[in-house]
Amino acid sequence: MPDPLERSVTTVLVVGAGPIGLETAIELQQRGIDTLNLDRGPLGAQVAAFPPQTRWFSGPERISIAGVPLVTVDQEKATREEYLAYLRSVVAQFDLPVRTYESVTSITRKGDRFEARTRTLGGLERIVEAERIVLAVGGTARPRRLGVPGEDRPFVSHDLGEPHRCFGRRVIVVGGKNSAAESAIRLWRAGASVTIVHHRDALHPRIKYWIRPEIESCIRSGLIHARFGARIVAIGPGSVTIERMEDGARTEEAVDDLLLQIGFEADGALFESMGCELHGENAAVRHDPETMETTVAGVHVAGTAVNGTQGSFQVYIENSHIHAQRIAAALAGEPVPPDPDLPELPEA
Ligand SMILES: Cc1cc2nc3c(=O)[nH]c(=O)nc-3n(C[C@H](O)[C@H](O)[C@H](O)COP(=O)(O)OP(=O)(O)OC[C@H]3O[C@@H](n4cnc5c(N)ncnc54)[C@H](O)[C@@H]3O)c2cc1C
């Protein structure tokens, strides 16, 4: 009986077209190994989801991939838009086969090959056959939830989006790390009345050194309000109930927008369905650090996916370039690339 599904064949299927999935494919292509990247979203979906005009924390030299310089117009850190343009130009430069808006829904072994089932945004089901799999699926599959009643109300969001939307509105930002602090500042500048609610007694100690003075000064001078040592326990129509952690005292506060900036969770389902071992409270992916091969032969992991759900990013682009090189070296039968000897650069 003829196979009704469209089928493509490649040597290495790279799941994910984020920076590290793309870099891995380029490293492989440069060694004459065929690749295909599939992404369930657009190119660089995680970056595309940043709010408009967000600047990277890392300098351009640290997040450029495959040796292609990332040049910014003002010699500053790159914006979201500059980086997305950069990714498009890198893909074009290497003529990299990439299919976007095509989700990998399952991968099974068929003899000495793998068979991946995919679904396009338009609902087409397809099959990709490959000798090897690289899972570069990132660690931000879904936003963390508070787990309180009312969380699905339409004024609750996880993405800052375009700050202009909050002009003249009362916004509560939940969180105490970089994204929460940056969002609070941008929203206040866009004309919102902003309150930060954070369960700790102060902002996170690892707030970037150039964000901290600004957010602290805004809070000190009352331009941005802060409720530290407090948490949201319920979300009603146009209001939230805030509980003081110290004594459990509750107050209800009117709010127009509630922005949850409390991090992301990884989705280990694809790894688990293939039998890859996950470990620890992050559900990090167990792998051989020299080859990035998981506990399933022929299946490699690259990029932030390695570390599962990260409270704060410990694995990010800067320290994942080596994953791409190690996978390519392993598949090409080359010696293991040494740990990168990075020049001392200013802290990102
Ligand atoms: C606000 C913010 C600022 C950041 N700033 C920095 C910084 O300054 N420096 C730095 O190094 N890092 C930074 N990071 C982290 C950085 O964005 C990630 O480290 C980086 O995107 C990781 O690249 P990756 O290729 O490993 O994964 P990702 O970029 O997450 O790419 C994974 C891709 O896999 C796709 N995918 C997942 N599952 C499937 C599936 N089943 N089928 C098909 N496709 C799938 C996703 O759509 C996604 O495009 C920041 C993150 C955030 C949120």
Tab-separated table of C-alpha atoms and ligand atoms in Angstrom:
chain	number	residue	atom	x	y	z
A	1	MET	CA	0.000	0.000	0.000
A	2	PRO	CA	1.497	3.411	-0.910
A	3	ASP	CA	2.607	5.556	2.025
A	4	PRO	CA	0.158	8.463	2.116
A	5	LEU	CA	2.544	10.767	3.971
A	6	GLU	CA	5.139	12.999	2.341
A	7	ARG	CA	8.566	11.690	3.279
A	8	SER	CA	12.000	13.314	3.315
A	9	VAL	CA	15.350	11.764	4.034
A	10	THR	CA	18.359	13.388	5.662
A	11	THR	CA	21.455	12.251	7.508
A	12	VAL	CA	20.867	14.343	10.640
A	13	LEU	CA	17.506	15.721	11.687
A	14	VAL	CA	18.005	18.731	13.956
A	15	VAL	CA	14.854	19.459	15.936
A	16	GLY	CA	14.840	23.197	16.655
A	17	ALA	CA	15.977	26.183	14.615
A	18	GLY	CA	17.172	28.324	17.504
A	19	PRO	CA	20.743	29.641	17.545
A	20	ILE	CA	22.297	26.365	18.705
A	21	GLY	CA	20.213	24.093	16.454
A	22	LEU	CA	21.305	26.224	13.497
A	23	GLU	CA	24.927	26.312	14.614
A	24	THR	CA	24.968	22.516	14.965
A	25	ALA	CA	23.582	22.115	11.447
A	26	ILE	CA	26.214	24.481	10.014
A	27	GLU	CA	29.036	22.628	11.775
A	28	LEU	CA	27.719	19.358	10.327
A	29	GLN	CA	27.221	20.762	6.819
A	30	GLN	CA	30.775	22.095	6.877
A	31	ARG	CA	31.920	18.479	7.367
A	32	GLY	CA	29.836	17.291	4.419
A	33	ILE	CA	27.020	15.854	6.558
A	34	ASP	CA	23.449	16.521	5.346
A	35	THR	CA	21.063	18.140	7.776
A	36	LEU	CA	17.494	19.325	8.047
A	37	ASN	CA	16.299	21.694	10.793
A	38	LEU	CA	12.629	21.650	11.722
A	39	ASP	CA	11.072	24.199	14.036
A	40	ARG	CA	7.539	24.311	15.304
A	41	GLY	CA	7.694	28.107	15.233
A	42	PRO	CA	9.517	30.701	13.154
A	43	LEU	CA	13.296	30.803	12.786
A	44	GLY	CA	14.693	31.546	16.282
A	45	ALA	CA	11.245	31.192	17.852
A	46	GLN	CA	12.456	31.798	21.399
A	47	VAL	CA	14.158	35.047	20.367
A	48	ALA	CA	11.193	36.071	18.222
A	49	ALA	CA	9.108	35.846	21.408
A	50	PHE	CA	11.232	38.524	23.154
A	51	PRO	CA	9.400	41.858	23.482
A	52	PRO	CA	10.151	44.293	20.634
A	53	GLN	CA	13.539	46.040	20.841
A	54	THR	CA	14.786	43.876	23.722
A	55	ARG	CA	18.575	43.969	23.927
A	56	TRP	CA	20.575	40.856	24.631
A	57	PHE	CA	22.443	40.671	27.918
A	58	SER	CA	25.446	39.172	26.109
A	59	GLY	CA	27.760	41.078	23.809
A	60	PRO	CA	27.380	40.298	20.073
A	61	GLU	CA	30.681	38.388	19.960
A	62	ARG	CA	29.314	35.871	22.469
A	63	ILE	CA	26.063	35.042	20.715
A	64	SER	CA	27.262	35.036	17.121
A	65	ILE	CA	27.228	31.560	15.590
A	66	ALA	CA	29.398	29.504	13.230
A	67	GLY	CA	32.066	32.208	13.069
A	68	VAL	CA	29.821	34.745	11.331
A	69	PRO	CA	30.324	38.169	12.934
A	70	LEU	CA	27.237	39.803	14.392
A	71	VAL	CA	27.710	43.510	13.745
A	72	THR	CA	25.372	45.982	15.413
A	73	VAL	CA	24.688	49.416	13.995
A	74	ASP	CA	25.599	51.217	17.229
A	75	GLN	CA	28.313	48.873	18.608
A	76	GLU	CA	25.904	48.084	21.465
A	77	LYS	CA	24.437	44.738	22.425
A	78	ALA	CA	22.186	43.439	19.665
A	79	THR	CA	18.448	43.945	19.750
A	80	ARG	CA	15.939	41.162	19.170
A	81	GLU	CA	15.345	42.538	15.668
A	82	GLU	CA	19.058	42.704	14.776
A	83	TYR	CA	19.562	39.150	15.976
A	84	LEU	CA	16.598	37.761	14.032
A	85	ALA	CA	17.877	39.482	10.886
A	86	TYR	CA	21.293	37.991	11.640
A	87	LEU	CA	19.841	34.459	11.942
A	88	ARG	CA	18.053	34.868	8.603
A	89	SER	CA	21.238	36.012	6.922
A	90	VAL	CA	23.252	33.139	8.436
A	91	VAL	CA	20.721	30.590	7.150
A	92	ALA	CA	20.857	32.209	3.706
A	93	GLN	CA	24.649	32.395	3.713
A	94	PHE	CA	25.022	28.659	4.385
A	95	ASP	CA	21.977	27.736	2.281
A	96	LEU	CA	20.796	25.713	5.256
A	97	PRO	CA	17.730	23.489	4.801
A	98	VAL	CA	15.271	24.725	7.437
A	99	ARG	CA	11.515	24.140	7.615
A	100	THR	CA	9.598	26.366	10.023
A	101	TYR	CA	6.157	25.908	11.607
A	102	GLU	CA	6.605	22.148	11.465
A	103	SER	CA	6.467	20.353	14.828
A	104	VAL	CA	8.177	17.064	15.472
A	105	THR	CA	5.494	15.091	17.274
A	106	SER	CA	7.256	11.730	17.729
A	107	ILE	CA	10.480	9.954	16.836
A	108	THR	CA	10.852	6.195	16.663
A	109	ARG	CA	13.681	3.918	15.672
A	110	LYS	CA	13.140	1.885	12.500
A	111	GLY	CA	16.070	-0.537	12.101
A	112	ASP	CA	19.247	1.513	11.772
A	113	ARG	CA	17.352	4.764	11.126
A	114	PHE	CA	14.970	7.060	12.927
A	115	GLU	CA	11.566	8.060	11.695
A	116	ALA	CA	10.201	11.403	12.865
A	117	ARG	CA	6.541	12.273	12.498
A	118	THR	CA	5.860	15.941	11.982
A	119	ARG	CA	2.874	18.250	11.692
A	120	THR	CA	2.835	21.555	9.828
A	121	LEU	CA	0.900	24.606	10.922
A	122	GLY	CA	-1.491	23.870	8.088
A	123	GLY	CA	-2.175	20.411	9.553
A	124	LEU	CA	-0.135	18.302	7.101
A	125	GLU	CA	1.460	15.198	8.606
A	126	ARG	CA	4.886	14.284	7.260
A	127	ILE	CA	7.721	11.859	7.909
A	128	VAL	CA	11.441	12.575	8.079
A	129	GLU	CA	13.904	9.689	8.014
A	130	ALA	CA	17.323	10.286	9.513
A	131	GLU	CA	20.383	8.372	10.657
A	132	ARG	CA	20.887	10.645	13.663
A	133	ILE	CA	18.808	13.052	15.685
A	134	VAL	CA	19.901	16.250	17.413
A	135	LEU	CA	17.373	17.612	19.884
A	136	ALA	CA	18.044	21.366	20.165
A	137	VAL	CA	14.586	22.107	21.481
A	138	GLY	CA	15.495	24.706	24.123
A	139	GLY	CA	14.238	24.863	27.682
A	140	THR	CA	11.384	27.355	27.439
A	141	ALA	CA	8.504	25.308	26.057
A	142	ARG	CA	5.909	26.952	28.297
A	143	PRO	CA	5.779	29.737	30.866
A	144	ARG	CA	5.710	28.792	34.548
A	145	ARG	CA	2.332	29.194	36.200
A	146	LEU	CA	1.511	30.584	39.612
A	147	GLY	CA	-0.992	27.814	40.215
A	148	VAL	CA	-3.661	30.111	41.675
A	149	PRO	CA	-7.371	30.457	40.865
A	150	GLY	CA	-8.148	32.859	38.023
A	151	GLU	CA	-4.812	32.475	36.240
A	152	ASP	CA	-6.477	32.049	32.844
A	153	ARG	CA	-8.284	35.395	32.955
A	154	PRO	CA	-7.607	37.431	29.795
A	155	PHE	CA	-5.748	40.243	31.580
A	156	VAL	CA	-3.078	37.777	32.765
A	157	SER	CA	-0.105	37.381	30.410
A	158	HIS	CA	3.389	35.964	30.399
A	159	ASP	CA	4.842	38.127	27.631
A	160	LEU	CA	5.525	41.817	27.937
A	161	GLY	CA	4.806	42.243	24.232
A	162	GLU	CA	4.591	45.849	23.060
A	163	PRO	CA	4.716	48.007	26.244
A	164	HIS	CA	2.586	50.696	24.540
A	165	ARG	CA	-0.461	48.488	25.144
A	166	CYS	CA	-0.244	49.312	28.875
A	167	PHE	CA	-0.238	53.114	28.626
A	168	GLY	CA	-2.400	54.577	31.402
A	169	ARG	CA	-3.064	51.153	32.942
A	170	ARG	CA	-2.351	49.677	36.359
A	171	VAL	CA	0.061	46.793	35.873
A	172	ILE	CA	1.335	44.276	38.404
A	173	VAL	CA	4.542	42.522	37.387
A	174	VAL	CA	5.200	39.283	39.275
A	175	GLY	CA	8.856	38.242	39.556
A	176	GLY	CA	12.196	39.508	40.830
A	177	LYS	CA	14.737	38.661	38.152
A	178	ASN	CA	16.016	40.432	35.048
A	179	SER	CA	12.913	40.038	32.890
A	180	ALA	CA	10.597	41.303	35.638
A	181	ALA	CA	12.862	44.271	36.383
A	182	GLU	CA	13.272	45.174	32.692
A	183	SER	CA	9.549	44.830	32.031
A	184	ALA	CA	8.711	47.032	35.021
A	185	ILE	CA	11.045	49.784	33.784
A	186	ARG	CA	9.783	49.598	30.199
A	187	LEU	CA	6.140	49.615	31.280
A	188	TRP	CA	6.653	52.591	33.581
A	189	ARG	CA	8.376	54.471	30.720
A	190	ALA	CA	5.419	53.596	28.472
A	191	GLY	CA	3.090	55.354	30.905
A	192	ALA	CA	1.813	52.471	33.047
A	193	SER	CA	1.447	52.581	36.826
A	194	VAL	CA	3.611	49.621	37.846
A	195	THR	CA	3.853	47.477	40.982
A	196	ILE	CA	6.299	44.604	41.321
A	197	VAL	CA	5.189	41.691	43.508
A	198	HIS	CA	7.945	39.286	44.511
A	199	HIS	CA	8.016	36.532	47.101
A	200	ARG	CA	11.551	37.302	48.282
A	201	ASP	CA	12.531	40.250	50.472
A	202	ALA	CA	14.457	41.903	47.646
A	203	LEU	CA	15.156	41.576	43.932
A	204	HIS	CA	17.179	38.531	42.900
A	205	PRO	CA	20.903	38.903	43.734
A	206	ARG	CA	21.897	38.096	40.118
A	207	ILE	CA	20.070	41.006	38.485
A	208	LYS	CA	22.360	42.363	35.728
A	209	TYR	CA	24.637	45.073	37.030
A	210	TRP	CA	23.323	47.701	34.622
A	211	ILE	CA	19.644	46.984	35.402
A	212	ARG	CA	19.953	46.984	39.190
A	213	PRO	CA	20.733	50.685	39.793
A	214	GLU	CA	17.880	51.788	37.553
A	215	ILE	CA	15.198	49.529	39.009
A	216	GLU	CA	16.353	50.214	42.572
A	217	SER	CA	16.292	53.941	41.975
A	218	CYS	CA	12.796	53.755	40.435
A	219	ILE	CA	11.560	51.820	43.485
A	220	ARG	CA	13.308	54.110	45.988
A	221	SER	CA	11.824	57.193	44.435
A	222	GLY	CA	8.337	55.674	44.239
A	223	LEU	CA	8.144	55.712	40.424
A	224	ILE	CA	7.674	51.942	40.504
A	225	HIS	CA	6.010	50.350	43.536
A	226	ALA	CA	7.283	47.108	45.001
A	227	ARG	CA	5.661	44.571	47.317
A	228	PHE	CA	8.496	42.303	48.423
A	229	GLY	CA	7.896	39.256	50.621
A	230	ALA	CA	4.454	38.920	49.040
A	231	ARG	CA	2.668	36.629	46.616
A	232	ILE	CA	-0.482	36.542	44.544
A	233	VAL	CA	-2.925	33.958	45.889
A	234	ALA	CA	-6.004	34.604	43.739
A	235	ILE	CA	-6.944	36.502	40.601
A	236	GLY	CA	-10.466	37.883	40.400
A	237	PRO	CA	-12.239	40.031	37.811
A	238	GLY	CA	-10.004	43.126	37.613
A	239	SER	CA	-8.237	42.435	40.906
A	240	VAL	CA	-5.677	40.265	42.639
A	241	THR	CA	-5.396	39.054	46.223
A	242	ILE	CA	-1.895	39.601	47.576
A	243	GLU	CA	-0.678	37.750	50.659
A	244	ARG	CA	2.137	39.018	52.837
A	245	MET	CA	4.410	36.019	53.384
A	246	GLU	CA	5.427	37.115	56.881
A	247	ASP	CA	2.026	36.948	58.542
A	248	GLY	CA	-0.407	35.785	55.863
A	249	ALA	CA	-2.234	39.154	55.821
A	250	ARG	CA	-4.228	39.519	52.590
A	251	THR	CA	-5.214	42.588	50.607
A	252	GLU	CA	-7.152	42.916	47.382
A	253	GLU	CA	-5.761	45.247	44.747
A	254	ALA	CA	-7.360	46.513	41.552
A	255	VAL	CA	-5.303	45.815	38.436
A	256	ASP	CA	-5.749	46.188	34.670
A	257	ASP	CA	-2.918	43.892	33.552
A	258	LEU	CA	-1.075	41.156	35.412
A	259	LEU	CA	2.265	40.207	33.876
A	260	LEU	CA	3.854	36.994	35.136
A	261	GLN	CA	7.630	37.025	34.625
A	262	ILE	CA	8.451	33.928	36.642
A	263	GLY	CA	10.361	31.844	34.126
A	264	PHE	CA	9.732	28.895	31.881
A	265	GLU	CA	9.510	25.130	31.939
A	266	ALA	CA	11.160	22.727	29.550
A	267	ASP	CA	9.194	19.971	27.840
A	268	GLY	CA	10.987	16.665	28.248
A	269	ALA	CA	8.239	14.672	26.521
A	270	LEU	CA	10.115	14.044	23.269
A	271	PHE	CA	13.206	12.878	25.167
A	272	GLU	CA	11.164	10.616	27.419
A	273	SER	CA	9.161	9.123	24.577
A	274	MET	CA	12.445	8.039	22.973
A	275	GLY	CA	13.781	6.588	26.227
A	276	CYS	CA	16.413	9.303	26.896
A	277	GLU	CA	17.242	9.477	30.578
A	278	LEU	CA	16.419	12.732	32.398
A	279	HIS	CA	17.776	13.470	35.859
A	280	GLY	CA	17.617	15.872	38.795
A	281	GLU	CA	14.960	18.375	39.691
A	282	ASN	CA	15.498	20.247	36.392
A	283	ALA	CA	14.918	17.016	34.442
A	284	ALA	CA	18.270	17.677	32.723
A	285	VAL	CA	19.192	15.365	29.843
A	286	ARG	CA	21.830	12.778	30.711
A	287	HIS	CA	24.486	12.801	27.981
A	288	ASP	CA	28.112	12.128	27.181
A	289	PRO	CA	29.756	15.583	27.411
A	290	GLU	CA	32.307	14.670	24.696
A	291	THR	CA	29.747	13.773	22.037
A	292	MET	CA	26.517	15.217	23.462
A	293	GLU	CA	24.959	11.788	22.800
A	294	THR	CA	22.080	11.001	25.140
A	295	THR	CA	21.522	7.602	26.746
A	296	VAL	CA	19.856	6.560	23.454
A	297	ALA	CA	22.450	5.778	20.779
A	298	GLY	CA	22.243	8.135	17.822
A	299	VAL	CA	20.270	10.811	19.669
A	300	HIS	CA	22.199	13.944	20.671
A	301	VAL	CA	21.196	17.012	22.663
A	302	ALA	CA	22.405	20.597	22.163
A	303	GLY	CA	21.822	24.064	23.582
A	304	THR	CA	19.679	24.989	26.546
A	305	ALA	CA	17.709	21.748	26.183
A	306	VAL	CA	20.634	20.039	27.945
A	307	ASN	CA	19.688	21.533	31.288
A	308	GLY	CA	15.920	20.941	31.270
A	309	THR	CA	13.952	23.501	33.270
A	310	GLN	CA	16.344	26.196	34.446
A	311	GLY	CA	15.458	28.473	37.375
A	312	SER	CA	18.096	30.932	36.172
A	313	PHE	CA	19.876	30.302	32.877
A	314	GLN	CA	23.065	28.328	33.531
A	315	VAL	CA	23.242	26.955	30.015
A	316	TYR	CA	22.628	29.584	27.360
A	317	ILE	CA	23.969	30.512	23.943
A	318	GLU	CA	27.340	31.710	25.174
A	319	ASN	CA	28.322	28.391	26.690
A	320	SER	CA	26.488	26.132	24.192
A	321	HIS	CA	28.547	26.793	21.038
A	322	ILE	CA	30.787	23.921	22.077
A	323	HIS	CA	27.807	21.512	21.878
A	324	ALA	CA	27.559	22.126	18.131
A	325	GLN	CA	31.284	21.534	17.659
A	326	ARG	CA	31.288	18.363	19.761
A	327	ILE	CA	28.365	16.808	17.917
A	328	ALA	CA	29.866	17.612	14.520
A	329	ALA	CA	33.284	16.268	15.551
A	330	ALA	CA	31.723	13.066	16.919
A	331	LEU	CA	29.738	12.421	13.738
A	332	ALA	CA	32.702	13.218	11.486
A	333	GLY	CA	35.030	10.964	13.507
A	334	GLU	CA	37.256	13.869	14.596
A	335	PRO	CA	38.937	14.250	18.000
A	336	VAL	CA	36.867	15.855	20.750
A	337	PRO	CA	37.183	19.660	20.520
A	338	PRO	CA	38.790	21.019	23.688
A	339	ASP	CA	36.898	23.222	26.108
A	340	PRO	CA	36.746	26.696	24.641
A	341	ASP	CA	39.556	28.936	25.758
A	342	LEU	CA	37.478	32.087	25.768
A	343	PRO	CA	39.296	35.369	26.059
A	344	GLU	CA	38.401	37.319	29.154
A	345	LEU	CA	35.388	39.395	28.099
A	346	PRO	CA	33.288	41.799	30.126
A	347	GLU	CA	30.604	40.003	32.130
A	348	ALA	CA	27.387	39.476	30.135
B	1	LIG	C1	14.581	37.594	27.744
B	1	LIG	C2	15.734	36.631	27.484
B	1	LIG	C3	17.016	37.134	27.327
B	1	LIG	C4	18.072	36.261	27.072
B	1	LIG	N1	19.331	36.777	26.930
B	1	LIG	C5	20.370	35.950	26.698
B	1	LIG	C6	21.686	36.469	26.517
B	1	LIG	O1	21.903	37.666	26.597
B	1	LIG	N2	22.695	35.600	26.240
B	1	LIG	C7	22.491	34.249	26.106
B	1	LIG	O2	23.455	33.524	25.835
B	1	LIG	N3	21.254	33.730	26.277
B	1	LIG	C8	20.198	34.548	26.571
B	1	LIG	N4	18.942	34.032	26.740
B	1	LIG	C9	18.762	32.606	26.597
B	1	LIG	C10	18.737	32.267	25.094
B	1	LIG	O3	17.628	32.863	24.483
B	1	LIG	C11	18.745	30.814	24.912
B	1	LIG	O4	19.909	30.338	25.546
B	1	LIG	C12	18.829	30.420	23.432
B	1	LIG	O5	17.691	30.802	22.722
B	1	LIG	C13	19.086	28.945	23.381
B	1	LIG	O6	19.213	28.545	22.058
B	1	LIG	P1	18.811	27.068	21.668
B	1	LIG	O7	19.023	26.986	20.206
B	1	LIG	O8	19.469	26.107	22.569
B	1	LIG	O9	17.252	26.959	22.027
B	1	LIG	P2	16.019	27.868	21.596
B	1	LIG	O10	16.437	29.179	21.082
B	1	LIG	O11	15.060	27.821	22.739
B	1	LIG	O12	15.434	27.058	20.352
B	1	LIG	C14	14.714	25.863	20.491
B	1	LIG	C15	13.811	25.756	19.309
B	1	LIG	O13	13.239	24.454	19.271
B	1	LIG	C16	11.923	24.571	18.781
B	1	LIG	N5	11.199	23.356	19.188
B	1	LIG	C17	10.949	22.909	20.437
B	1	LIG	N6	10.284	21.748	20.405
B	1	LIG	C18	10.099	21.446	19.098
B	1	LIG	C19	9.457	20.364	18.402
B	1	LIG	N7	8.895	19.335	19.059
B	1	LIG	N8	9.442	20.383	17.051
B	1	LIG	C20	10.040	21.413	16.348
B	1	LIG	N9	10.649	22.456	16.965
B	1	LIG	C21	10.690	22.469	18.317
B	1	LIG	C22	11.411	25.866	19.409
B	1	LIG	O14	10.326	26.400	18.690
B	1	LIG	C23	12.647	26.744	19.359
B	1	LIG	O15	12.715	27.579	18.217
B	1	LIG	C24	17.862	34.873	26.991
B	1	LIG	C25	16.566	34.369	27.143
B	1	LIG	C26	15.503	35.227	27.399
B	1	LIG	C27	14.119	34.653	27.574
